[in-house]
PDB file of C-alpha atoms in Angstrom:
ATOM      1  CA  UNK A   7      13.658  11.295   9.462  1.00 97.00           C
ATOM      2  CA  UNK A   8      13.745   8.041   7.380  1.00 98.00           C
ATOM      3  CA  UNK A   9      12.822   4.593   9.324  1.00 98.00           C
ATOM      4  CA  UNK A  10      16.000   2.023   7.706  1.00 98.00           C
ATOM      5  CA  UNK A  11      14.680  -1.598   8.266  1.00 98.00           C
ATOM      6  CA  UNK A  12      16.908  -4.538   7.018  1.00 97.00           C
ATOM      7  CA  UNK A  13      18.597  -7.452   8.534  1.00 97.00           C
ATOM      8  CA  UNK A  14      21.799  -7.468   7.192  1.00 96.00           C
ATOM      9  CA  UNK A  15      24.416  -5.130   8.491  1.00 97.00           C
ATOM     10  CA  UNK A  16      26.036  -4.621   5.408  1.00 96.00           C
ATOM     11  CA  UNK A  17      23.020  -3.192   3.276  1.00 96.00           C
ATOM     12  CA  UNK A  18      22.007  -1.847   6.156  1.00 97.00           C
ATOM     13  CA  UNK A  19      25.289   0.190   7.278  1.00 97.00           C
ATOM     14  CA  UNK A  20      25.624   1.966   3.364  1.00 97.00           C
ATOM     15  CA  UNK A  21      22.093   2.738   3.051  1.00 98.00           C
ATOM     16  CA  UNK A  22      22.543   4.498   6.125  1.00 98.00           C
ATOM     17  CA  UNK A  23      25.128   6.885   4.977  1.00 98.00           C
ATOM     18  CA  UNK A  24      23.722   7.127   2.115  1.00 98.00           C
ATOM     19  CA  UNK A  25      20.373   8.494   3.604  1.00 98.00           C
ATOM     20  CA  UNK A  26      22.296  10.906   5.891  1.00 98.00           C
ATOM     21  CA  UNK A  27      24.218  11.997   2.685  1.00 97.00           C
ATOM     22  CA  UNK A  28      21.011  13.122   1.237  1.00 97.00           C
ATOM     23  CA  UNK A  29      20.289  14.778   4.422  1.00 96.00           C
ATOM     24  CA  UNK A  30      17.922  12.745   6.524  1.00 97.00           C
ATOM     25  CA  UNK A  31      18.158  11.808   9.926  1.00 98.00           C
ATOM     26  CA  UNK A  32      18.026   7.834   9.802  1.00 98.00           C
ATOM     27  CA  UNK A  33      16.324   5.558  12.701  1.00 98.00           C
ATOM     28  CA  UNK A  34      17.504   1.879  11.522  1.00 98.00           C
ATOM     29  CA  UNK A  35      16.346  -1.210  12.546  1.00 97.00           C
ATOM     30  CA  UNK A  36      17.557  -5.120  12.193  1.00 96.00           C
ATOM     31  CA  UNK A  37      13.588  -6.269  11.969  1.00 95.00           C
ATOM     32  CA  UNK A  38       9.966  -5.006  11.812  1.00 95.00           C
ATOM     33  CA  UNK A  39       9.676  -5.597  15.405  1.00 95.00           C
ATOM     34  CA  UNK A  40      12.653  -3.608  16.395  1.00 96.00           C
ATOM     35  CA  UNK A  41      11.225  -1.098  13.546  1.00 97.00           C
ATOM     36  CA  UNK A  42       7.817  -0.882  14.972  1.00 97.00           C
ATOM     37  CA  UNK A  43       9.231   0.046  18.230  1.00 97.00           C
ATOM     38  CA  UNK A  44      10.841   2.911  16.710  1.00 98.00           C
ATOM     39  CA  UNK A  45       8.308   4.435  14.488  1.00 98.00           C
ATOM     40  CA  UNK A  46       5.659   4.252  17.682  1.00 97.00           C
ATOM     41  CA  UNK A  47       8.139   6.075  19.624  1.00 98.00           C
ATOM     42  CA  UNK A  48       9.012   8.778  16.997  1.00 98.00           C
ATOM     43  CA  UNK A  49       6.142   8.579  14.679  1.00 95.00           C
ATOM     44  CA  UNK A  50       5.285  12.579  14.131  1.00 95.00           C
ATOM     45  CA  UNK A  51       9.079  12.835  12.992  1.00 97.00           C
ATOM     46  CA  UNK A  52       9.257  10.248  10.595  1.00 97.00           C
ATOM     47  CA  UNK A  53       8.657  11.281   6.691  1.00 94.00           C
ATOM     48  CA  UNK A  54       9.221   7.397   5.516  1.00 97.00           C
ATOM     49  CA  UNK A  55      10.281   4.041   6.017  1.00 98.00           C
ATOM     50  CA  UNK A  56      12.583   2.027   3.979  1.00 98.00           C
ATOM     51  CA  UNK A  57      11.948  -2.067   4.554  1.00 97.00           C
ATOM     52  CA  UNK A  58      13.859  -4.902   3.399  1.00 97.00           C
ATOM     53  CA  UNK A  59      11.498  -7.638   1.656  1.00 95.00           C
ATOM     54  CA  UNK A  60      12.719 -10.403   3.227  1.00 93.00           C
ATOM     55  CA  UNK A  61      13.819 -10.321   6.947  1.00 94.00           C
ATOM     56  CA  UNK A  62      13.702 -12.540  10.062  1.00 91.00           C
ATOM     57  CA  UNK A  63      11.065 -12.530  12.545  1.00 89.00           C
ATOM     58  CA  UNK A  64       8.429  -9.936  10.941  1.00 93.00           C
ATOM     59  CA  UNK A  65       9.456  -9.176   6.961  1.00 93.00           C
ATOM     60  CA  UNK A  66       8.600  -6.655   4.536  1.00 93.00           C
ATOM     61  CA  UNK A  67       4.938  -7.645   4.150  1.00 93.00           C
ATOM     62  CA  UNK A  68       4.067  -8.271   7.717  1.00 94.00           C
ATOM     63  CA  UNK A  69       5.866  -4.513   8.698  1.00 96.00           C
ATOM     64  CA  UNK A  70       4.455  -2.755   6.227  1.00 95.00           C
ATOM     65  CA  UNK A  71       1.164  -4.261   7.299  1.00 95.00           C
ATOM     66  CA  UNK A  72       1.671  -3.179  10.951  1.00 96.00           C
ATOM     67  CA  UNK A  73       2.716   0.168   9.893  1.00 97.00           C
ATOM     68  CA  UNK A  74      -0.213   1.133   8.243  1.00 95.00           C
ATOM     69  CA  UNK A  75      -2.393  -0.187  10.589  1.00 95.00           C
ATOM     70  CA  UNK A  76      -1.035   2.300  13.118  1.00 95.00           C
ATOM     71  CA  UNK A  77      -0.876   5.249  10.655  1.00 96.00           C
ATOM     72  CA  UNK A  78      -2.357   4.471   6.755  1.00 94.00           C
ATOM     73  CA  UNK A  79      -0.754   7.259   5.477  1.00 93.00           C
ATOM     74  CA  UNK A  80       2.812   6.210   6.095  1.00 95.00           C
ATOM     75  CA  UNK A  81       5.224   6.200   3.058  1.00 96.00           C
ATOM     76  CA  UNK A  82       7.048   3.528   2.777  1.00 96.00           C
ATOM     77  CA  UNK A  83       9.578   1.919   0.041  1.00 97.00           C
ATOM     78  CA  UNK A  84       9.945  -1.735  -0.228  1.00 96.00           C
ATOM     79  CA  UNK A  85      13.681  -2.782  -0.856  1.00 96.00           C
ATOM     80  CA  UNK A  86      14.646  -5.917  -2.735  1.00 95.00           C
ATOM     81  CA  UNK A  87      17.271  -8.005  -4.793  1.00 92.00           C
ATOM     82  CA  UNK A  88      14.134  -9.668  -6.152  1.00 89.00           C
ATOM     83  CA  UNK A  89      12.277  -7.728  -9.435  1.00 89.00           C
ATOM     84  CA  UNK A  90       9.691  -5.058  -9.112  1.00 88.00           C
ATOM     85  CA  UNK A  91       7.292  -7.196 -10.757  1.00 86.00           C
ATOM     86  CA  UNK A  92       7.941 -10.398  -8.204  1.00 87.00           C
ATOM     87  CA  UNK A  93       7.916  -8.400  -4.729  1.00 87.00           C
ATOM     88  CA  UNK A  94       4.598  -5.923  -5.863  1.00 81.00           C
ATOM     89  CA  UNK A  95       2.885  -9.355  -6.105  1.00 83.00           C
ATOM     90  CA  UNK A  96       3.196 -10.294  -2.909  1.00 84.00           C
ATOM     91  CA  UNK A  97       1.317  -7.280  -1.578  1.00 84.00           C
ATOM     92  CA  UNK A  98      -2.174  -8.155  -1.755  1.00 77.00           C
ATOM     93  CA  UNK A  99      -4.206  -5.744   0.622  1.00 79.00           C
ATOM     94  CA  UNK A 100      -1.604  -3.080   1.469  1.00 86.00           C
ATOM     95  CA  UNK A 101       1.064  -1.772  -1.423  1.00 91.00           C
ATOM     96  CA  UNK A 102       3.918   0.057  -0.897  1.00 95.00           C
ATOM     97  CA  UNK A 103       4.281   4.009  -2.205  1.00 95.00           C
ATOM     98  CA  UNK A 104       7.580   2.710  -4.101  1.00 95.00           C
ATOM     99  CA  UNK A 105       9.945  -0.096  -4.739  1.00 95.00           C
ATOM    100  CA  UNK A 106      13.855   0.502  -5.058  1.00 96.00           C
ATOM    101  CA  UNK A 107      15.683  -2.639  -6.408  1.00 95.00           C
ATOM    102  CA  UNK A 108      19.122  -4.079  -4.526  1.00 95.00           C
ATOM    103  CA  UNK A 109      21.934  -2.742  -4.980  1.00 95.00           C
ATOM    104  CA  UNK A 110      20.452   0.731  -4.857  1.00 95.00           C
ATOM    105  CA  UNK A 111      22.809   3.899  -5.660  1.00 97.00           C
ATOM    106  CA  UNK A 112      22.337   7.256  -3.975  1.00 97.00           C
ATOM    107  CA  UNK A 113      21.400   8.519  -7.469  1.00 97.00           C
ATOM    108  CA  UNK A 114      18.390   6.174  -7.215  1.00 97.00           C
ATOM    109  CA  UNK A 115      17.885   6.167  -3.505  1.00 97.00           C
ATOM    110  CA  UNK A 116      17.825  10.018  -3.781  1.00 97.00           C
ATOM    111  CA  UNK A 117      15.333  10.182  -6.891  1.00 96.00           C
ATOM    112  CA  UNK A 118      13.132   7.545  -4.931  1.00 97.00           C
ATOM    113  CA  UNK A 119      12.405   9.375  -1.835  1.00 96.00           C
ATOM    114  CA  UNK A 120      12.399  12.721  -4.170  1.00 94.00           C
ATOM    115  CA  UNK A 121       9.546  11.334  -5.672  1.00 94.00           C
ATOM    116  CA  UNK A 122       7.932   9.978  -2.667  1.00 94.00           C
ATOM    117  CA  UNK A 123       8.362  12.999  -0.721  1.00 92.00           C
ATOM    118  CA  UNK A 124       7.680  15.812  -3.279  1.00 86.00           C
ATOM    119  CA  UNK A 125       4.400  17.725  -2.376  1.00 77.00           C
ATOM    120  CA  UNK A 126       1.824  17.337  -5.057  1.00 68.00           C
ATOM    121  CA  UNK A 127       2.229  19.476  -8.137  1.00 67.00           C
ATOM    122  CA  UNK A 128      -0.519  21.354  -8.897  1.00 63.00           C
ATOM    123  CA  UNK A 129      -1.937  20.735 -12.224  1.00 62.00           C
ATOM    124  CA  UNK A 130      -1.308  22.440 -15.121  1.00 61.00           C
ATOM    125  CA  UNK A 131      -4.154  24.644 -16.893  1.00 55.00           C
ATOM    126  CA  UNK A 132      -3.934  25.869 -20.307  1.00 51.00           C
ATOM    127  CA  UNK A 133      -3.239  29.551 -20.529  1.00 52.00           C
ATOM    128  CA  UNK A 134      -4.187  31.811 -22.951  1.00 49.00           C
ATOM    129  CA  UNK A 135      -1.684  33.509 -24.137  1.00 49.00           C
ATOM    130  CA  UNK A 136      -3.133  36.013 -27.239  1.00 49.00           C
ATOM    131  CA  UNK A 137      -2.686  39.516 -26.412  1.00 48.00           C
ATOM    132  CA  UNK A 138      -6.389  41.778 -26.638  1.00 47.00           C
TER     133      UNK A 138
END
């Protein structure tokens, strides 16, 4: 289960479909609030959360705030139209796992959460490989 929070329908609608495309069950939400609301009630099932930058009554910064302070090891993307570079610095205390930049394709959307959601790789040990 992904958590989908943006304001506008018609971001919000696509990225939707395109989530469920890639085979996630998708909780959205207009606003932090309305996302908060919906993580506390289904919290063990979600994996991530998805948040628009810049929304009405509690934005990207302030939900991504709240959501760790209820569980710090939450995933979450940030979403923007604005540049990696510009939306990173406005996270001063708590950062987000990833950034995907507006217009997103499922190609990216996909590789995002791939990456996000892959279990850690092990890490690779030199092997000896002479025979006796």
């Amino acid at each position: 289960t992904v958590l989908l929070v943006d304001d506008e329908e018609e971001v919000r609608r696509p990225a939707k479909a395109m989530l469920e495309r890639l085979g996630f069950r998708v909780l959205a939400a207009a606003d932090g609030q309305q996302a908060m609301a919906l993580f506390e009630a289904n919290r063990s099932a979600i994996r991530c959360a998805v948040l628009d930058l810049t929304m009405p009554v509690m934005d990207g910064v302030e939900a991504l705030r709240a959501l760790r302070e209820s569980d710090p090891s939450v995933r979450v993307i940030i979403s923007s139209g604005y540049g990696e570079q510009d939306v990173t610095a406005r996270f001063v205390v708590d950062r987000p796992s990833a950034f995907i930049q507006k217009p997103y394709s499922l190609q990216a959307l996909g590789e995002t959460l791939r990456s996000l959601l892959a279990p850690p790789r092990a890490p690779e040990t030199d092997r000896d490989t002479r025979s006796g």
